[in-house]
Amino acid sequence: MHDFYLICPIGTEDTLIKELKIKDLNKSILKLNKEKGGLLITCELNFGLSLNKVLKTCTRILLRLKEQKCRDFPKLYKIISKFDFKPYIVQEEVEFIIHTHKSRIINTKKALETCQDAFEKYINAHKLKDSILGKYQNVEKQKFYIRIENDNLTLSIDCSGNSPYKRSEHKIKGHASMRETYASLLITETLALNYDFKTIVDPMCGSGTILKEFRDYYHPNNRNYIYERWPLARDKEEIPLVKGPDFKLIGHDRDQSVLKNTKDIVFENEDLFEGGYKDLEKVIVISNPPYGKRVKISEDRVNFYNKMVHRIKEKFKPRVIGFVAPSEVPLTFNKILSFNNNGIKVNFYLIF
Ligand SMILES: C[S@@+](CC[C@H](N)C(=O)[O-])C[C@H]1O[C@@H](n2cnc3c(N)ncnc32)[C@H](O)[C@@H]1O
């Protein structure tokens, strides 16, 4: 069994737990501790690594490699120079990220130098094969996290690598688009209501991040993660995912959208405040409308969001409406989550 730390935006830890349940993944987790900004879980190695591919609300995954008392620099040097790095590395340079708290070691700069020196000693005694060095010459460096708290050291390795919120290697972005992880937070909270639904509509869909995340929610991400190159993890099997419900995805926007030719999503160029009632089956409306900042709103924002909700009810007769608005706008709807979207504090509201 291994310990993994699943990092998520602060305040969204419960949403990550809901995603584990929705996808039936909680059954393979032996122990789960909720902390601020993440979950510490105990599970099989392969399962924990594969969570990178299947979780959508988690922003990074770390694997705990070692825990030990450490009160001074010679001890730190000894721990690092004696650790067996080979199962995890394909380069002779790595990066250390150091945090210390309430410990005798407080000088993080000196701690970093100590770790670098200790790693150099290790690698000089355990040179990698030229064929491996050649193959991985220009890829991102492996990161190791060292946390010293109350003189207790934990050494963890990053399993995710660069920009884990990205779902595939190539991506087209639209105007004021939302980060995928956040879109999936909204989706998870909506699915956790356990309503029967057949149609998802985003009436102000922009580049369609929410709809694309909905489409891919039950599918593994089509990209590589850094753990896949570890000698230890090569050729490991991926964990199977539960099959999600079948649903139809519809995006509207008053502007043209990059969504136009997107697989499995119907795009219509329509203003929310125009057009008549849409007779659709078992609808959930979920949207990230303008905030009145980057995308302008020409009237009082409380009025705008109230009018928007009224109009959504009239136009789609949905079972659930979920939408995001800046926290500073005093709305009286049922607030589910608060998070920071590209520097703007926002709330997610659910009306059902
Ligand atoms: C914040 S952006 C949406 C971003 C989207 N969630 C994404 O990730 O790409 C808001 C979108 O609402 C659209 N919009 C604003 N007012 C609208 C209206 N009355 N009817 C339809 N779309 C509207 C804008 O064109 C813009 O694309």
CSV table of C-alpha atoms and ligand atoms in Angstrom, one decimal:
chain,number,residue,atom,x,y,z
A,1,MET,CA,0.0,0.0,0.0
A,2,HIS,CA,1.1,3.6,-0.7
A,3,ASP,CA,0.2,7.0,0.5
A,4,PHE,CA,-0.8,9.6,-2.1
A,5,TYR,CA,-1.6,13.3,-1.6
A,6,LEU,CA,-4.4,14.4,-4.0
A,7,ILE,CA,-4.2,18.2,-4.3
A,8,CYS,CA,-7.3,20.3,-5.0
A,9,PRO,CA,-8.2,24.0,-4.7
A,10,ILE,CA,-8.7,24.9,-1.0
A,11,GLY,CA,-12.4,24.6,-0.1
A,12,THR,CA,-13.1,21.9,-2.7
A,13,GLU,CA,-11.9,18.9,-0.8
A,14,ASP,CA,-15.4,17.6,-0.3
A,15,THR,CA,-16.1,17.9,-4.1
A,16,LEU,CA,-13.1,15.7,-4.8
A,17,ILE,CA,-14.5,13.1,-2.3
A,18,LYS,CA,-17.8,13.3,-4.2
A,19,GLU,CA,-16.0,12.6,-7.5
A,20,LEU,CA,-14.3,9.6,-6.0
A,21,LYS,CA,-17.7,8.3,-5.0
A,22,ILE,CA,-19.5,9.1,-8.3
A,23,LYS,CA,-16.8,7.1,-10.1
A,24,ASP,CA,-16.9,4.3,-7.6
A,25,LEU,CA,-13.2,4.8,-6.9
A,26,ASN,CA,-13.6,5.2,-3.1
A,27,LYS,CA,-13.9,1.4,-2.8
A,28,SER,CA,-10.2,1.0,-3.7
A,29,ILE,CA,-9.1,3.5,-1.1
A,30,LEU,CA,-8.1,2.0,2.2
A,31,LYS,CA,-7.8,5.2,4.2
A,32,LEU,CA,-8.7,8.8,3.5
A,33,ASN,CA,-7.9,11.9,5.5
A,34,LYS,CA,-9.2,15.3,4.5
A,35,GLU,CA,-6.7,18.1,4.8
A,36,LYS,CA,-6.8,21.8,3.8
A,37,GLY,CA,-6.2,21.8,0.0
A,38,GLY,CA,-6.1,18.0,-0.5
A,39,LEU,CA,-6.8,14.4,0.5
A,40,LEU,CA,-4.3,12.0,1.9
A,41,ILE,CA,-5.2,8.5,0.7
A,42,THR,CA,-3.8,5.0,1.1
A,43,CYS,CA,-4.2,2.7,-1.8
A,44,GLU,CA,-2.4,0.4,-4.3
A,45,LEU,CA,0.5,2.0,-6.2
A,46,ASN,CA,-1.0,1.4,-9.6
A,47,PHE,CA,-4.4,2.7,-8.6
A,48,GLY,CA,-3.0,5.9,-7.0
A,49,LEU,CA,-0.9,6.7,-10.1
A,50,SER,CA,-3.8,6.0,-12.5
A,51,LEU,CA,-6.0,8.6,-10.6
A,52,ASN,CA,-4.1,11.2,-12.6
A,53,LYS,CA,-5.9,10.0,-15.7
A,54,VAL,CA,-9.4,9.7,-14.4
A,55,LEU,CA,-9.9,12.4,-11.7
A,56,LYS,CA,-11.0,15.7,-13.0
A,57,THR,CA,-11.2,17.9,-9.9
A,58,CYS,CA,-7.8,17.1,-8.6
A,59,THR,CA,-5.0,19.5,-9.6
A,60,ARG,CA,-1.9,17.4,-8.8
A,61,ILE,CA,-1.0,14.1,-7.3
A,62,LEU,CA,2.0,13.4,-5.1
A,63,LEU,CA,3.3,10.0,-4.0
A,64,ARG,CA,4.8,9.9,-0.5
A,65,LEU,CA,8.2,8.1,-0.6
A,66,LYS,CA,9.6,8.5,2.9
A,67,GLU,CA,8.8,9.9,6.3
A,68,GLN,CA,11.6,10.3,8.9
A,69,LYS,CA,12.7,12.5,11.8
A,70,CYS,CA,15.1,15.2,10.6
A,71,ARG,CA,16.5,17.8,12.9
A,72,ASP,CA,19.7,19.0,11.2
A,73,PHE,CA,21.4,19.4,7.8
A,74,PRO,CA,23.8,16.4,8.1
A,75,LYS,CA,20.7,14.2,8.7
A,76,LEU,CA,18.9,15.7,5.7
A,77,TYR,CA,22.0,15.0,3.6
A,78,LYS,CA,22.1,11.4,4.8
A,79,ILE,CA,18.4,10.8,4.1
A,80,ILE,CA,18.6,12.1,0.5
A,81,SER,CA,21.9,10.6,-0.5
A,82,LYS,CA,20.7,7.2,0.7
A,83,PHE,CA,17.3,7.3,-0.9
A,84,ASP,CA,16.8,4.9,-3.8
A,85,PHE,CA,15.8,7.4,-6.6
A,86,LYS,CA,16.4,5.0,-9.5
A,87,PRO,CA,12.9,3.6,-9.8
A,88,TYR,CA,11.6,7.2,-10.4
A,89,ILE,CA,14.1,9.0,-12.5
A,90,VAL,CA,15.2,9.1,-16.2
A,91,GLN,CA,17.5,12.2,-15.9
A,92,GLU,CA,20.5,13.0,-13.7
A,93,GLU,CA,19.0,16.3,-12.7
A,94,VAL,CA,15.9,16.8,-10.6
A,95,GLU,CA,14.2,19.7,-8.8
A,96,PHE,CA,13.6,19.9,-5.1
A,97,ILE,CA,10.8,22.0,-3.6
A,98,ILE,CA,11.3,22.6,0.1
A,99,HIS,CA,8.9,23.7,2.8
A,100,THR,CA,9.7,23.8,6.5
A,101,HIS,CA,7.4,24.7,9.4
A,102,LYS,CA,8.0,24.6,13.1
A,103,SER,CA,11.3,22.8,12.7
A,104,ARG,CA,14.9,23.3,13.6
A,105,ILE,CA,15.7,23.4,9.9
A,106,ILE,CA,14.3,26.8,8.9
A,107,ASN,CA,16.7,27.9,6.2
A,108,THR,CA,15.1,26.6,3.0
A,109,LYS,CA,17.9,27.9,0.8
A,110,LYS,CA,20.5,25.9,2.8
A,111,ALA,CA,18.1,22.9,2.9
A,112,LEU,CA,17.8,23.0,-0.9
A,113,GLU,CA,21.6,23.2,-1.4
A,114,THR,CA,21.9,20.2,1.0
A,115,CYS,CA,19.4,18.2,-1.0
A,116,GLN,CA,21.1,19.1,-4.3
A,117,ASP,CA,24.6,18.0,-3.0
A,118,ALA,CA,23.1,14.8,-1.5
A,119,PHE,CA,21.4,14.0,-4.8
A,120,GLU,CA,24.7,14.7,-6.7
A,121,LYS,CA,26.4,12.2,-4.4
A,122,TYR,CA,23.7,9.6,-5.1
A,123,ILE,CA,23.7,10.1,-8.9
A,124,ASN,CA,27.5,9.9,-9.1
A,125,ALA,CA,27.3,6.5,-7.5
A,126,HIS,CA,24.2,5.4,-9.6
A,127,LYS,CA,24.8,6.7,-13.2
A,128,LEU,CA,21.9,6.2,-15.6
A,129,LYS,CA,22.3,4.4,-18.9
A,130,ASP,CA,23.2,6.6,-21.9
A,131,SER,CA,20.2,5.2,-23.8
A,132,ILE,CA,17.8,6.5,-21.1
A,133,LEU,CA,19.6,9.9,-20.8
A,134,GLY,CA,19.4,10.3,-24.6
A,135,LYS,CA,15.7,9.5,-24.8
A,136,TYR,CA,14.7,11.9,-22.0
A,137,GLN,CA,17.2,14.7,-22.7
A,138,ASN,CA,14.7,17.5,-23.3
A,139,VAL,CA,11.7,16.7,-21.2
A,140,GLU,CA,10.6,18.4,-18.0
A,141,LYS,CA,12.6,17.7,-14.8
A,142,GLN,CA,11.2,15.5,-12.1
A,143,LYS,CA,10.1,17.4,-9.0
A,144,PHE,CA,10.5,16.1,-5.4
A,145,TYR,CA,8.7,17.8,-2.6
A,146,ILE,CA,10.4,17.9,0.8
A,147,ARG,CA,8.3,19.0,3.8
A,148,ILE,CA,9.8,19.3,7.2
A,149,GLU,CA,7.1,19.9,9.9
A,150,ASN,CA,7.8,19.6,13.6
A,151,ASP,CA,11.2,18.1,12.7
A,152,ASN,CA,9.4,15.4,10.7
A,153,LEU,CA,10.5,15.1,7.0
A,154,THR,CA,8.3,13.8,4.3
A,155,LEU,CA,9.7,13.2,0.8
A,156,SER,CA,7.1,13.1,-2.0
A,157,ILE,CA,7.4,12.9,-5.7
A,158,ASP,CA,5.2,14.7,-8.2
A,159,CYS,CA,3.3,12.1,-10.3
A,160,SER,CA,1.5,14.6,-12.6
A,161,GLY,CA,4.0,16.8,-14.2
A,162,ASN,CA,3.4,20.0,-16.2
A,163,SER,CA,-0.1,21.6,-16.2
A,164,PRO,CA,-2.1,18.7,-14.9
A,165,TYR,CA,-5.4,20.5,-15.5
A,166,LYS,CA,-4.8,20.1,-19.2
A,167,ARG,CA,-6.7,17.1,-20.6
A,168,SER,CA,-4.9,16.6,-23.8
A,169,GLU,CA,-1.7,17.8,-25.4
A,170,HIS,CA,-3.4,20.3,-27.8
A,171,LYS,CA,-6.1,22.8,-26.9
A,172,ILE,CA,-7.8,25.7,-28.4
A,173,LYS,CA,-8.9,28.3,-25.9
A,174,GLY,CA,-11.7,30.9,-26.2
A,175,HIS,CA,-12.5,34.2,-24.6
A,176,ALA,CA,-12.5,34.3,-20.8
A,177,SER,CA,-12.5,30.5,-20.7
A,178,MET,CA,-12.6,28.5,-17.5
A,179,ARG,CA,-9.9,26.2,-16.3
A,180,GLU,CA,-11.0,22.5,-16.8
A,181,THR,CA,-10.5,21.6,-13.1
A,182,TYR,CA,-13.0,24.2,-12.1
A,183,ALA,CA,-15.6,23.2,-14.8
A,184,SER,CA,-15.3,19.7,-13.4
A,185,LEU,CA,-15.9,20.9,-9.8
A,186,LEU,CA,-19.2,22.4,-11.0
A,187,ILE,CA,-20.1,19.2,-12.8
A,188,THR,CA,-19.3,17.0,-9.8
A,189,GLU,CA,-21.5,19.1,-7.5
A,190,THR,CA,-24.3,18.9,-10.1
A,191,LEU,CA,-24.0,15.1,-10.6
A,192,ALA,CA,-23.8,14.6,-6.8
A,193,LEU,CA,-27.4,15.9,-6.6
A,194,ASN,CA,-28.3,12.5,-8.2
A,195,TYR,CA,-30.9,13.9,-10.5
A,196,ASP,CA,-32.0,11.9,-13.5
A,197,PHE,CA,-31.1,13.9,-16.6
A,198,LYS,CA,-30.8,13.6,-20.4
A,199,THR,CA,-29.7,17.0,-21.6
A,200,ILE,CA,-27.0,19.4,-20.5
A,201,VAL,CA,-27.3,23.0,-21.8
A,202,ASP,CA,-24.8,25.8,-21.4
A,203,PRO,CA,-26.6,28.9,-22.7
A,204,MET,CA,-23.4,31.1,-22.6
A,205,CYS,CA,-20.9,28.4,-23.5
A,206,GLY,CA,-18.0,30.4,-24.8
A,207,SER,CA,-15.4,27.9,-25.9
A,208,GLY,CA,-17.4,25.2,-24.2
A,209,THR,CA,-15.1,24.1,-21.4
A,210,ILE,CA,-18.0,23.0,-19.2
A,211,LEU,CA,-19.7,20.9,-22.0
A,212,LYS,CA,-16.4,19.3,-23.0
A,213,GLU,CA,-15.6,18.4,-19.4
A,214,PHE,CA,-19.1,16.9,-19.1
A,215,ARG,CA,-18.6,14.9,-22.3
A,216,ASP,CA,-15.2,13.6,-21.0
A,217,TYR,CA,-16.1,13.3,-17.3
A,218,TYR,CA,-16.2,9.4,-17.4
A,219,HIS,CA,-13.3,9.0,-19.8
A,220,PRO,CA,-9.6,9.0,-19.0
A,221,ASN,CA,-7.5,12.1,-20.0
A,222,ASN,CA,-5.8,11.7,-23.3
A,223,ARG,CA,-2.4,12.9,-22.3
A,224,ASN,CA,0.8,11.7,-20.7
A,225,TYR,CA,1.7,12.2,-17.0
A,226,ILE,CA,5.2,12.3,-15.6
A,227,TYR,CA,4.8,9.0,-13.7
A,228,GLU,CA,4.4,7.1,-16.9
A,229,ARG,CA,8.1,7.5,-17.7
A,230,TRP,CA,9.2,6.2,-14.3
A,231,PRO,CA,11.1,2.9,-14.6
A,232,LEU,CA,8.9,1.7,-11.8
A,233,ALA,CA,5.6,2.5,-13.5
A,234,ARG,CA,6.2,1.4,-17.0
A,235,ASP,CA,3.6,-0.9,-18.6
A,236,LYS,CA,1.2,-0.6,-15.6
A,237,GLU,CA,-2.4,-1.3,-16.4
A,238,GLU,CA,-5.0,1.6,-16.2
A,239,ILE,CA,-7.9,1.4,-13.8
A,240,PRO,CA,-11.3,0.9,-15.4
A,241,LEU,CA,-13.9,3.6,-15.1
A,242,VAL,CA,-17.6,3.2,-14.5
A,243,LYS,CA,-19.7,4.0,-17.5
A,244,GLY,CA,-21.5,7.3,-17.2
A,245,PRO,CA,-25.1,8.0,-18.2
A,246,ASP,CA,-25.9,8.9,-21.9
A,247,PHE,CA,-26.8,12.5,-22.4
A,248,LYS,CA,-27.0,15.1,-25.0
A,249,LEU,CA,-24.8,18.3,-24.9
A,250,ILE,CA,-26.0,21.6,-26.2
A,251,GLY,CA,-24.1,24.9,-26.2
A,252,HIS,CA,-25.5,28.4,-27.0
A,253,ASP,CA,-23.6,31.6,-27.3
A,254,ARG,CA,-24.5,35.0,-28.8
A,255,ASP,CA,-21.0,35.0,-30.4
A,256,GLN,CA,-19.6,32.4,-32.7
A,257,SER,CA,-17.6,29.8,-30.8
A,258,VAL,CA,-14.6,27.6,-31.4
A,259,LEU,CA,-17.1,24.9,-30.4
A,260,LYS,CA,-18.7,24.9,-33.9
A,261,ASN,CA,-17.2,21.6,-35.0
A,262,THR,CA,-16.8,19.8,-31.7
A,263,LYS,CA,-17.5,16.1,-31.5
A,264,ASP,CA,-20.7,15.2,-29.6
A,265,ILE,CA,-21.7,18.8,-28.8
A,266,VAL,CA,-24.4,20.7,-30.6
A,267,PHE,CA,-23.6,24.4,-30.9
A,268,GLU,CA,-26.2,27.1,-31.7
A,269,ASN,CA,-25.4,30.7,-32.2
A,270,GLU,CA,-28.2,32.1,-30.1
A,271,ASP,CA,-28.6,34.8,-27.4
A,272,LEU,CA,-30.1,33.6,-24.1
A,273,PHE,CA,-32.6,36.5,-24.1
A,274,GLU,CA,-33.8,35.7,-27.7
A,275,GLY,CA,-35.6,32.7,-29.1
A,276,GLY,CA,-38.5,30.7,-27.6
A,277,TYR,CA,-39.0,27.7,-25.3
A,278,LYS,CA,-36.8,24.7,-26.2
A,279,ASP,CA,-38.6,21.5,-25.7
A,280,LEU,CA,-35.7,19.3,-24.4
A,281,GLU,CA,-35.7,16.2,-22.3
A,282,LYS,CA,-34.7,16.3,-18.6
A,283,VAL,CA,-32.5,19.3,-18.7
A,284,ILE,CA,-29.7,20.5,-16.5
A,285,VAL,CA,-28.4,24.0,-17.3
A,286,ILE,CA,-24.9,24.8,-16.2
A,287,SER,CA,-23.0,27.9,-17.1
A,288,ASN,CA,-20.2,30.3,-16.5
A,289,PRO,CA,-21.8,33.6,-17.6
A,290,PRO,CA,-20.1,37.0,-17.9
A,291,TYR,CA,-18.8,38.5,-14.6
A,292,GLY,CA,-19.0,42.1,-15.7
A,293,LYS,CA,-15.2,42.3,-15.7
A,294,ARG,CA,-13.5,40.8,-18.8
A,295,VAL,CA,-16.9,40.1,-20.4
A,296,LYS,CA,-19.0,43.2,-19.7
A,297,ILE,CA,-22.5,43.4,-18.2
A,298,SER,CA,-24.3,46.7,-19.1
A,299,GLU,CA,-26.7,46.8,-16.0
A,300,ASP,CA,-26.7,46.2,-12.3
A,301,ARG,CA,-25.2,42.7,-11.8
A,302,VAL,CA,-27.8,41.5,-9.2
A,303,ASN,CA,-30.5,42.4,-11.7
A,304,PHE,CA,-28.7,40.7,-14.5
A,305,TYR,CA,-28.2,37.3,-12.7
A,306,ASN,CA,-31.8,37.3,-11.5
A,307,LYS,CA,-33.0,38.0,-15.0
A,308,MET,CA,-30.7,35.4,-16.4
A,309,VAL,CA,-32.1,32.7,-14.0
A,310,HIS,CA,-35.6,33.7,-14.8
A,311,ARG,CA,-34.9,33.5,-18.5
A,312,ILE,CA,-33.2,30.1,-18.2
A,313,LYS,CA,-36.2,28.7,-16.4
A,314,GLU,CA,-38.5,30.1,-19.1
A,315,LYS,CA,-36.4,28.9,-22.0
A,316,PHE,CA,-35.3,25.5,-20.9
A,317,LYS,CA,-37.5,24.5,-17.9
A,318,PRO,CA,-34.5,22.7,-16.3
A,319,ARG,CA,-34.5,20.5,-13.3
A,320,VAL,CA,-31.3,22.1,-12.1
A,321,ILE,CA,-29.5,25.4,-12.8
A,322,GLY,CA,-25.9,25.8,-11.8
A,323,PHE,CA,-24.0,29.0,-12.5
A,324,VAL,CA,-20.9,30.9,-11.4
A,325,ALA,CA,-20.9,34.6,-10.4
A,326,PRO,CA,-18.4,36.9,-8.7
A,327,SER,CA,-18.6,36.5,-4.9
A,328,GLU,CA,-18.8,40.3,-4.5
A,329,VAL,CA,-22.3,40.3,-6.1
A,330,PRO,CA,-24.8,39.8,-3.3
A,331,LEU,CA,-27.0,37.0,-4.6
A,332,THR,CA,-29.4,35.0,-2.5
A,333,PHE,CA,-29.3,31.6,-4.4
A,334,ASN,CA,-28.0,28.4,-2.8
A,335,LYS,CA,-24.2,28.7,-2.7
A,336,ILE,CA,-22.3,25.5,-3.1
A,337,LEU,CA,-18.7,26.4,-3.7
A,338,SER,CA,-16.4,29.4,-3.6
A,339,PHE,CA,-13.1,29.4,-5.5
A,340,ASN,CA,-10.7,31.7,-7.3
A,341,ASN,CA,-11.3,31.7,-11.1
A,342,ASN,CA,-8.3,33.4,-12.9
A,343,GLY,CA,-7.9,35.9,-10.1
A,344,ILE,CA,-11.6,36.6,-9.5
A,345,LYS,CA,-13.3,35.2,-6.4
A,346,VAL,CA,-16.4,33.5,-7.5
A,347,ASN,CA,-19.3,31.4,-6.1
A,348,PHE,CA,-21.0,28.5,-7.7
A,349,TYR,CA,-24.8,28.5,-7.2
A,350,LEU,CA,-27.2,25.5,-7.6
A,351,ILE,CA,-30.9,26.0,-8.0
A,352,PHE,CA,-33.0,22.8,-7.9
B,1,LIG,C1,-17.2,33.9,-19.2
B,1,LIG,S1,-17.6,33.5,-20.9
B,1,LIG,C2,-17.9,31.8,-20.8
B,1,LIG,C3,-16.7,31.0,-20.8
B,1,LIG,C4,-16.9,29.5,-20.9
B,1,LIG,N1,-17.4,28.9,-19.7
B,1,LIG,C5,-15.6,28.9,-21.3
B,1,LIG,O1,-14.9,28.3,-20.5
B,1,LIG,O2,-15.1,29.1,-22.4
B,1,LIG,C6,-19.2,34.1,-21.1
B,1,LIG,C7,-19.8,33.9,-22.4
B,1,LIG,O3,-21.2,34.3,-22.4
B,1,LIG,C8,-21.5,34.8,-23.7
B,1,LIG,N2,-22.7,35.6,-23.5
B,1,LIG,C9,-22.8,36.8,-22.9
B,1,LIG,N3,-24.1,37.2,-22.9
B,1,LIG,C10,-24.8,36.3,-23.6
B,1,LIG,C11,-26.2,36.2,-23.9
B,1,LIG,N4,-27.1,37.1,-23.6
B,1,LIG,N5,-26.6,35.1,-24.6
B,1,LIG,C12,-25.7,34.1,-25.0
B,1,LIG,N6,-24.3,34.2,-24.7
B,1,LIG,C13,-23.9,35.3,-24.0
B,1,LIG,C14,-20.3,35.5,-24.1
B,1,LIG,O4,-20.2,35.6,-25.6
B,1,LIG,C15,-19.1,34.6,-23.6
B,1,LIG,O5,-18.7,33.7,-24.6
